[in-house]
Short mmCIF file of C-alpha atoms in Angstrom, two decimals:
data_model
loop_
_atom_site.label_atom_id
_atom_site.label_comp_id
_atom_site.label_asym_id
_atom_site.label_seq_id
_atom_site.Cartn_x
_atom_site.Cartn_y
_atom_site.Cartn_z
CA MET A 248 -87.55 25.82 -39.73
CA MET A 249 -89.66 22.58 -39.36
CA LYS A 250 -89.78 21.12 -35.59
CA VAL A 251 -90.39 17.43 -35.53
CA LEU A 252 -91.03 14.72 -32.74
CA CYS A 253 -89.07 11.95 -34.16
CA PHE A 254 -89.53 8.15 -33.71
CA GLY A 255 -86.94 5.19 -34.54
CA MET A 256 -88.71 2.11 -34.98
CA GLY A 257 -86.25 -1.01 -35.18
CA GLN A 258 -82.59 -1.48 -35.32
CA ALA A 259 -82.19 0.63 -38.54
CA GLY A 260 -84.46 3.25 -37.75
CA GLY A 261 -83.08 3.89 -34.22
CA ASN A 262 -79.64 4.18 -35.73
CA VAL A 263 -80.47 6.82 -38.22
CA LEU A 264 -82.49 8.80 -35.29
CA ASP A 265 -79.47 8.45 -33.27
CA ALA A 266 -77.59 10.12 -36.27
CA LEU A 267 -80.12 12.76 -36.66
CA ILE A 268 -79.70 13.57 -33.03
CA GLN A 269 -75.75 13.46 -33.09
CA TYR A 270 -76.15 15.89 -36.54
CA GLU A 271 -78.49 18.59 -34.78
CA LYS A 272 -75.83 18.80 -31.72
CA ARG A 273 -73.09 18.93 -34.37
CA THR A 274 -74.74 21.64 -36.51
CA ASN A 275 -75.96 23.74 -33.42
CA ALA A 276 -79.71 23.28 -34.75
CA ASP A 277 -82.76 23.01 -32.94
CA PHE A 278 -85.26 21.12 -35.03
CA LEU A 279 -85.85 18.29 -32.66
CA ILE A 280 -88.70 18.32 -30.25
CA ASP A 281 -87.96 14.99 -28.74
CA ALA A 282 -86.81 11.74 -30.10
CA VAL A 283 -88.19 8.41 -29.18
CA ALA A 284 -86.99 4.77 -30.41
CA TYR A 285 -88.69 1.60 -30.24
CA ASN A 286 -87.62 -1.80 -30.60
CA THR A 287 -88.64 -5.63 -30.07
CA ALA A 288 -84.59 -6.54 -29.26
CA SER A 289 -83.30 -4.99 -26.28
CA ALA A 290 -79.74 -5.55 -27.51
CA ASP A 291 -80.38 -2.92 -30.22
CA LEU A 292 -81.63 -0.37 -27.61
CA ARG A 293 -78.84 -0.77 -25.71
CA GLY A 294 -76.64 -0.13 -28.73
CA LEU A 295 -78.11 3.39 -28.93
CA GLU A 296 -75.72 6.55 -27.84
CA HIS A 297 -77.54 9.52 -28.34
CA VAL A 298 -81.53 8.76 -27.44
CA PRO A 299 -81.80 9.41 -24.17
CA GLU A 300 -82.35 5.98 -22.15
CA SER A 301 -85.79 6.94 -20.73
CA ASN A 302 -86.81 7.40 -24.34
CA ARG A 303 -85.87 3.80 -25.53
CA ILE A 304 -89.01 1.76 -25.49
CA LEU A 305 -88.94 -2.22 -25.61
CA PHE A 306 -92.39 -3.56 -26.77
CA GLY A 307 -93.64 -7.62 -27.13
CA ALA A 308 -91.42 -8.40 -24.38
CA ASP A 309 -94.15 -11.20 -23.74
CA GLU A 310 -93.89 -13.03 -26.64
CA VAL A 311 -90.07 -12.44 -27.68
CA SER A 312 -88.49 -11.85 -24.38
CA GLY A 313 -86.42 -9.10 -25.70
CA HIS A 314 -84.72 -11.03 -28.81
CA GLY A 315 -86.48 -9.22 -31.54
CA VAL A 316 -88.76 -10.85 -34.32
CA GLY A 317 -86.09 -11.49 -37.08
CA ALA A 318 -87.79 -10.67 -40.35
CA ASP A 319 -91.04 -11.48 -39.24
CA ASN A 320 -92.68 -8.10 -39.83
CA GLU A 321 -96.65 -9.66 -39.70
CA LEU A 322 -95.39 -10.63 -35.98
CA ALA A 323 -93.88 -7.07 -35.42
CA ALA A 324 -97.37 -5.51 -36.53
CA GLU A 325 -99.17 -7.87 -34.26
CA LEU A 326 -96.83 -6.82 -31.38
CA ALA A 327 -97.25 -3.15 -32.33
CA GLU A 328 -100.94 -3.21 -32.47
CA ARG A 329 -101.17 -5.03 -29.16
CA ASP A 330 -98.89 -2.87 -27.28
CA SER A 331 -100.18 0.38 -29.16
CA ARG A 332 -100.71 2.27 -25.92
CA GLN A 333 -97.20 1.37 -24.89
CA LEU A 334 -96.02 2.94 -27.99
CA LEU A 335 -97.98 5.83 -27.45
CA ARG A 336 -96.67 6.61 -23.98
CA GLY A 337 -93.56 7.67 -25.96
CA THR A 338 -95.12 11.11 -26.20
CA ASP A 339 -95.79 11.35 -22.77
CA GLY A 340 -94.54 14.60 -21.12
CA THR A 341 -93.35 16.05 -24.56
CA PRO A 342 -94.90 19.25 -25.79
CA THR A 343 -96.53 17.66 -28.81
CA SER A 344 -98.55 20.93 -29.84
CA GLN A 345 -95.22 22.62 -30.65
CA ALA A 346 -94.37 19.67 -33.37
CA ASP A 347 -95.02 20.79 -37.06
CA ALA A 348 -94.76 17.26 -38.06
CA PHE A 349 -93.84 13.51 -36.44
CA MET A 350 -91.24 11.46 -38.38
CA ILE A 351 -90.82 8.01 -37.89
CA PHE A 352 -88.07 6.44 -39.10
CA ALA A 353 -87.76 2.63 -40.11
CA GLY A 354 -86.02 0.01 -42.00
CA LEU A 355 -88.15 -1.48 -44.31
CA GLY A 356 -86.40 -4.79 -44.87
CA GLY A 357 -86.09 -6.03 -41.50
CA GLY A 358 -88.93 -7.16 -39.29
CA THR A 359 -89.49 -4.58 -36.33
CA GLY A 360 -89.35 -1.35 -38.43
CA SER A 361 -91.23 -2.74 -41.72
CA GLY A 362 -93.93 -4.32 -39.27
CA ALA A 363 -94.50 -2.12 -36.44
CA ALA A 364 -93.90 1.72 -38.06
CA PRO A 365 -97.12 1.59 -40.11
CA VAL A 366 -98.54 0.79 -36.68
CA LEU A 367 -97.28 3.57 -34.89
CA ALA A 368 -98.16 5.74 -37.84
CA LYS A 369 -101.57 4.72 -37.98
CA HIS A 370 -102.13 5.57 -34.13
CA LEU A 371 -100.73 8.96 -34.10
CA LYS A 372 -102.49 9.93 -37.05
CA ARG A 373 -105.59 8.73 -35.10
CA ILE A 374 -104.61 11.26 -32.11
CA TYR A 375 -103.09 14.13 -33.57
CA ASN A 376 -103.76 16.57 -36.29
CA GLN A 377 -100.04 16.83 -37.28
CA PRO A 378 -98.75 15.17 -40.25
CA VAL A 379 -97.17 11.90 -39.92
CA TYR A 380 -94.20 11.68 -42.03
CA GLY A 381 -92.13 8.12 -42.72
CA VAL A 382 -88.56 8.01 -43.48
CA GLY A 383 -88.39 4.56 -45.19
CA ILE A 384 -84.80 2.72 -45.71
CA LEU A 385 -84.70 0.05 -48.63
CA PRO A 386 -82.30 -2.99 -48.50
CA ALA A 387 -80.02 -3.09 -50.99
CA ALA A 388 -80.32 -5.96 -53.63
CA ASP A 389 -77.73 -8.28 -51.88
CA GLU A 390 -79.64 -8.21 -48.46
CA GLY A 391 -81.82 -11.05 -49.89
CA GLY A 392 -85.14 -11.91 -51.24
CA LEU A 393 -87.09 -11.95 -48.15
CA TYR A 394 -85.76 -8.23 -47.43
CA SER A 395 -86.96 -7.05 -50.69
CA ARG A 396 -90.41 -8.99 -50.05
CA ASN A 397 -90.88 -7.40 -46.66
CA ALA A 398 -89.91 -3.95 -48.48
CA ALA A 399 -92.26 -3.84 -50.91
CA ARG A 400 -94.98 -4.95 -48.39
CA SER A 401 -94.34 -2.50 -45.84
CA LEU A 402 -93.46 0.53 -48.04
CA LYS A 403 -97.03 0.20 -49.65
CA THR A 404 -98.44 -0.01 -46.01
CA PHE A 405 -96.43 3.03 -44.91
CA VAL A 406 -97.32 5.05 -47.85
CA ASP A 407 -100.94 4.11 -47.29
CA VAL A 408 -101.00 5.28 -43.41
CA THR A 409 -98.58 8.44 -43.54
CA ASP A 410 -98.85 11.75 -45.15
CA HIS A 411 -95.53 11.12 -47.09
CA VAL A 412 -93.06 8.57 -47.20
CA PHE A 413 -89.06 9.90 -47.65
CA ALA A 414 -87.40 6.99 -49.41
CA PHE A 415 -83.75 6.28 -49.07
CA ASP A 416 -82.28 3.24 -51.30
CA ASN A 417 -79.48 1.69 -49.40
CA GLY A 418 -78.66 -0.24 -53.19
CA ALA A 419 -78.02 3.00 -54.60
CA TRP A 420 -75.71 4.23 -51.50
CA SER A 421 -73.64 1.22 -51.03
CA GLN A 422 -70.07 1.61 -51.37
CA SER A 423 -67.76 -1.41 -52.43
CA GLY A 424 -64.98 -2.32 -50.04
CA GLU A 425 -66.92 -0.94 -46.93
CA ASP A 426 -67.68 -3.68 -43.99
CA VAL A 427 -71.32 -3.62 -42.83
CA ALA A 428 -70.82 -1.11 -40.04
CA GLN A 429 -69.09 1.55 -42.20
CA ALA A 430 -71.51 1.22 -44.85
CA HIS A 431 -74.31 1.78 -42.60
CA ASP A 432 -72.60 4.57 -40.84
CA SER A 433 -71.75 6.54 -44.23
CA MET A 434 -75.41 5.92 -45.55
CA ASN A 435 -77.02 7.01 -42.21
CA GLU A 436 -74.79 10.40 -42.23
CA THR A 437 -76.16 10.91 -45.55
CA LEU A 438 -79.27 10.84 -45.01
CA VAL A 439 -79.41 12.56 -41.96
CA ARG A 440 -77.51 15.71 -43.50
CA ARG A 441 -80.39 15.68 -46.09
CA LEU A 442 -82.80 15.75 -43.70
CA GLY A 443 -81.05 17.91 -41.39
CA ILE A 444 -80.77 20.80 -44.11
CA LEU A 445 -84.24 20.36 -44.88
CA LEU A 446 -85.63 20.55 -41.26
CA ALA A 447 -83.25 23.23 -40.16
CA SER A 448 -83.94 25.91 -43.40
CA GLY A 449 -85.18 29.10 -42.16
CA GLU A 450 -84.06 28.78 -38.67
CA VAL A 451 -82.32 32.11 -37.65
CA SER A 452 -78.63 31.93 -36.89
CA ASP A 453 -76.91 33.24 -34.11
CA SER A 454 -76.07 36.46 -35.83
CA GLY A 455 -79.46 37.15 -36.65
CA THR A 456 -79.56 36.86 -40.25
CA VAL A 457 -82.70 36.01 -42.03
CA ALA A 458 -83.31 34.71 -45.33
CA GLU A 459 -84.69 36.97 -48.21
CA SER A 460 -86.98 34.14 -48.96
CA VAL A 461 -87.93 32.11 -46.00
CA VAL A 462 -88.53 28.30 -46.46
CA ASP A 463 -90.83 27.52 -43.24
CA SER A 464 -92.29 24.27 -42.13
CA SER A 465 -95.52 25.36 -44.42
CA GLU A 466 -93.54 25.04 -47.27
CA ILE A 467 -92.38 21.63 -46.99
CA ILE A 468 -95.61 20.62 -45.68
CA ASN A 469 -97.23 21.89 -49.08
CA THR A 470 -94.05 20.40 -50.86
CA LEU A 471 -95.50 16.89 -49.28
CA ARG A 472 -98.86 17.47 -49.26
CA GLY A 473 -101.14 14.87 -51.11
CA GLY A 474 -99.03 11.65 -50.13
CA GLY A 475 -96.54 9.50 -52.02
CA ILE A 476 -93.05 9.14 -51.83
CA SER A 477 -90.09 11.60 -52.15
CA THR A 478 -86.55 11.75 -53.01
CA ILE A 479 -83.96 14.56 -51.84
CA GLY A 480 -80.91 15.65 -53.76
CA TYR A 481 -78.10 17.53 -52.69
CA ALA A 482 -74.57 19.24 -53.88
CA ALA A 483 -72.32 21.67 -52.34
CA SER A 484 -69.47 23.55 -53.64
CA GLU A 485 -66.31 24.83 -51.62
CA LEU A 486 -65.91 28.58 -51.49
CA PRO A 487 -62.56 30.28 -52.66
CA THR A 488 -60.90 32.13 -50.22
CA ASP A 489 -59.47 35.58 -50.27
CA ALA A 490 -56.05 34.16 -51.22
CA ASP A 491 -56.96 33.60 -54.90
CA ASP A 492 -53.67 32.77 -56.14
CA SER A 493 -50.56 30.66 -55.35
CA SER A 494 -48.55 33.78 -54.80
CA GLY A 495 -50.71 34.74 -51.57
CA PHE A 496 -51.73 38.03 -52.75
CA SER A 497 -55.69 38.87 -53.07
CA ILE A 498 -56.58 39.21 -56.52
CA LYS A 499 -59.79 41.05 -55.31
CA GLY A 500 -57.52 43.38 -53.44
CA LEU A 501 -55.61 44.20 -56.18
CA LEU A 502 -58.38 44.74 -58.08
CA GLY A 503 -59.59 47.63 -55.73
CA LYS A 504 -62.65 45.39 -54.38
CA LYS A 505 -63.15 44.65 -50.98
CA SER A 506 -62.52 41.02 -50.03
CA SER A 507 -66.29 40.41 -48.59
CA SER A 508 -67.42 41.34 -52.44
CA VAL A 509 -68.94 38.56 -54.07
CA ASP A 510 -68.82 38.46 -57.82
CA GLU A 511 -72.50 38.20 -59.05
CA LEU A 512 -71.74 35.88 -62.19
CA ASP A 513 -69.66 33.54 -59.82
CA SER A 514 -72.45 33.19 -57.42
CA ILE A 515 -75.31 32.27 -60.20
CA ASN A 516 -72.83 30.05 -61.69
CA ARG A 517 -72.30 28.16 -58.54
CA ILE A 518 -75.66 28.11 -57.59
CA THR A 519 -77.18 26.76 -60.47
CA THR A 520 -74.79 24.45 -61.36
CA GLN A 521 -74.90 22.91 -57.64
CA THR A 522 -78.71 22.66 -58.44
CA ARG A 523 -78.14 20.40 -61.19
CA LYS A 524 -75.79 18.31 -59.57
CA ALA A 525 -78.24 17.88 -57.09
CA VAL A 526 -81.08 16.77 -59.25
CA LEU A 527 -79.17 14.91 -61.69
CA GLY A 528 -76.91 13.09 -59.16
CA ARG A 529 -77.38 10.35 -56.53
CA LEU A 530 -80.85 10.84 -54.96
CA THR A 531 -82.10 9.31 -51.80
CA LEU A 532 -84.07 7.29 -54.08
CA PRO A 533 -83.24 6.96 -57.79
CA CYS A 534 -86.46 7.97 -59.93
CA ASP A 535 -87.54 9.62 -63.02
CA VAL A 536 -87.17 13.41 -62.26
CA ASP A 537 -90.05 14.40 -64.28
CA SER A 538 -92.37 12.07 -62.78
CA ALA A 539 -92.16 14.51 -59.62
CA ALA A 540 -95.37 16.30 -58.71
CA ARG A 541 -93.68 19.00 -56.45
CA GLY A 542 -90.51 20.12 -55.60
CA LEU A 543 -88.80 22.59 -53.37
CA VAL A 544 -85.08 24.05 -53.96
CA ILE A 545 -83.17 25.35 -51.04
CA VAL A 546 -80.02 27.15 -51.23
CA SER A 547 -77.70 27.28 -48.11
CA GLY A 548 -74.30 29.29 -47.40
CA PRO A 549 -72.89 32.82 -46.46
CA PRO A 550 -75.76 35.55 -47.05
CA GLU A 551 -73.57 37.44 -49.20
CA TRP A 552 -73.33 34.54 -51.92
CA LEU A 553 -76.94 33.82 -51.70
CA ASN A 554 -78.12 35.34 -55.05
CA ARG A 555 -81.98 35.54 -55.80
CA LYS A 556 -81.40 35.73 -59.17
CA ALA A 557 -79.53 32.26 -59.03
CA ILE A 558 -81.99 30.96 -57.00
CA GLU A 559 -84.89 31.80 -59.06
CA ARG A 560 -83.13 30.44 -62.22
CA SER A 561 -82.63 27.31 -60.19
CA ARG A 562 -86.40 27.13 -59.02
CA THR A 563 -87.14 27.60 -62.83
CA TRP A 564 -84.87 24.94 -63.88
CA VAL A 565 -86.49 22.36 -61.64
CA GLU A 566 -89.70 23.04 -62.77
CA GLU A 567 -88.45 22.40 -66.34
CA GLN A 568 -86.83 19.14 -65.15
CA THR A 569 -89.97 17.91 -63.41
CA GLN A 570 -92.82 19.44 -65.79
CA SER A 571 -94.22 20.82 -62.62
CA MET A 572 -95.56 24.42 -61.59
CA GLU A 573 -95.34 23.38 -58.01
CA VAL A 574 -91.88 24.09 -57.53
CA ARG A 575 -91.11 26.13 -54.36
CA GLY A 576 -87.63 27.99 -53.63
CA GLY A 577 -85.64 29.70 -50.85
CA ASP A 578 -82.56 30.33 -49.24
CA TYR A 579 -81.10 29.35 -45.77
CA PRO A 580 -78.30 31.99 -44.57
CA VAL A 581 -75.34 30.04 -42.82
CA PRO A 582 -72.74 32.85 -41.95
CA ALA A 583 -70.02 30.41 -40.78
CA SER A 584 -69.93 28.17 -43.87
CA ASN A 585 -67.55 28.04 -46.44
CA HIS A 586 -69.73 26.30 -49.09
CA ILE A 587 -72.68 26.77 -51.18
CA GLY A 588 -75.16 23.96 -50.84
CA VAL A 589 -78.09 23.25 -52.83
CA LEU A 590 -80.78 20.75 -51.70
CA VAL A 591 -83.76 19.58 -53.70
CA LEU A 592 -86.70 18.11 -52.55
CA LEU A 593 -88.91 16.32 -55.05
CA GLY A 594 -92.18 15.07 -53.69
CA ASP A 595 -94.57 12.39 -54.91
CA VAL A 596 -92.44 10.91 -57.43
CA ALA A 597 -94.42 8.38 -59.68
CA ARG A 598 -91.88 6.45 -61.37
CA SER A 599 -88.71 4.77 -59.79
CA ASP A 600 -86.99 1.53 -61.47
CA ARG A 601 -85.68 0.83 -58.13
CA ILE A 602 -89.30 0.24 -56.56
CA LYS A 603 -89.90 -1.80 -59.68
CA GLU A 604 -86.41 -3.76 -59.04
CA ILE A 605 -87.85 -4.64 -55.53
CA GLN A 606 -91.46 -5.90 -56.80
CA SER A 607 -89.49 -8.05 -59.03
CA THR A 608 -87.18 -9.32 -56.57
CA ALA A 609 -90.05 -9.79 -54.00
CA ILE A 610 -92.04 -11.98 -56.68
CA ASP A 611 -89.02 -14.08 -57.30
CA ALA A 612 -88.53 -14.70 -53.94
CA GLN A 613 -91.97 -15.96 -53.17
CA ARG A 614 -91.94 -18.15 -56.18
CA ASN A 615 -88.56 -19.45 -54.93
CA GLY A 616 -89.88 -20.23 -51.55
CA GLU A 617 -87.36 -17.84 -49.86
CA SER A 618 -90.30 -15.91 -47.92
CA THR A 619 -91.50 -17.37 -44.72
CA HIS A 620 -94.89 -15.93 -45.24
CA GLU A 621 -97.92 -17.22 -46.87
CA ALA A 622 -99.51 -14.45 -48.91
CA THR A 623 -99.78 -15.29 -52.52
CA GLU A 624 -98.32 -14.07 -55.28
CA GLN A 625 -101.29 -11.98 -56.51
CA VAL A 626 -101.69 -10.29 -53.60
CA VAL A 627 -98.29 -9.15 -53.31
CA ASP A 628 -98.31 -8.27 -56.98
CA GLU A 629 -101.79 -6.35 -56.54
CA ARG A 630 -100.09 -4.40 -53.60
CA LEU A 631 -96.91 -3.30 -55.44
CA ASP A 632 -99.16 -2.27 -58.57
CA THR A 633 -100.82 0.38 -56.70
CA LEU A 634 -98.04 1.78 -55.27
CA PHE A 635 -97.36 4.37 -58.35
#
């Protein structure tokens, strides 16, 4: 299990942090050391439900009077730099030495998150030895050229100042027919479920069940080492009950097997199939899988279903797909679960069409005068070209 001290910067970052706290409570996990939300808009802080009120910090009030910075991420960066001591007070009274890492959530298309999150990351790295990870939320294409341009600039900065960035692409996860609030709630749940499984893996259950191949914080840190951008895939399969046919009789019972026994072939097929679905299905950031430098495979579910042979086969398959020899694997026993789940973390991906789309939209927006900033097209282009 990885113990983290988490920060939510701006409206999107605060909302994801709020959802992560709720996820931890709902699943009885214990990976959060503490959670702090920052914003330049007081209304956004008041809208949070799970972040303690004492951990909601308003900054930049002298300039924007608690009304936010709009989409001006340069102003947000200036305010965060000026109020950096105030931001760092968010760690006061928190046992930072117990944290394996710090994690900063931010929407990269708006103003406060995209501008201030890299500033917070820079100062945390200046003071603490633990790795600082960013969770960057990319805007969908229909959110406008200015948001894409902000995301293009801030993603590069975020990658530069953190130890790694988990990317989540709103455009890949938005559903037609949903209103804005529903869409954001759904996407936040998708993101925090994947991060929650990653952070909680290796945690000893109430029953005392311990994984055969433990995934601890060092495995995650090693997968993320060297910086860059990561993406997460996840897939799950519901397990059968004892009543395997419509008559209500247990086929296993008729065959003289114990109801708790698990067919090895069934276990292997389920785990390897869900691994393929996790990698080849929707990732938090669409990318070329074979461009990942490292990987981590975590298989969760009831202990009797966690077949070591299947986990090793899954790890080997991910190695083949990524063409990387640095793929780790392990199991996360969850005795009360009725699902087999497979989470795959792909670290330091080098190619993503989605990032290129954001680059193109950002440059087009600047050419068409949609941006309110004065940076030249050449500067934007150079920053983006050095991202991968």
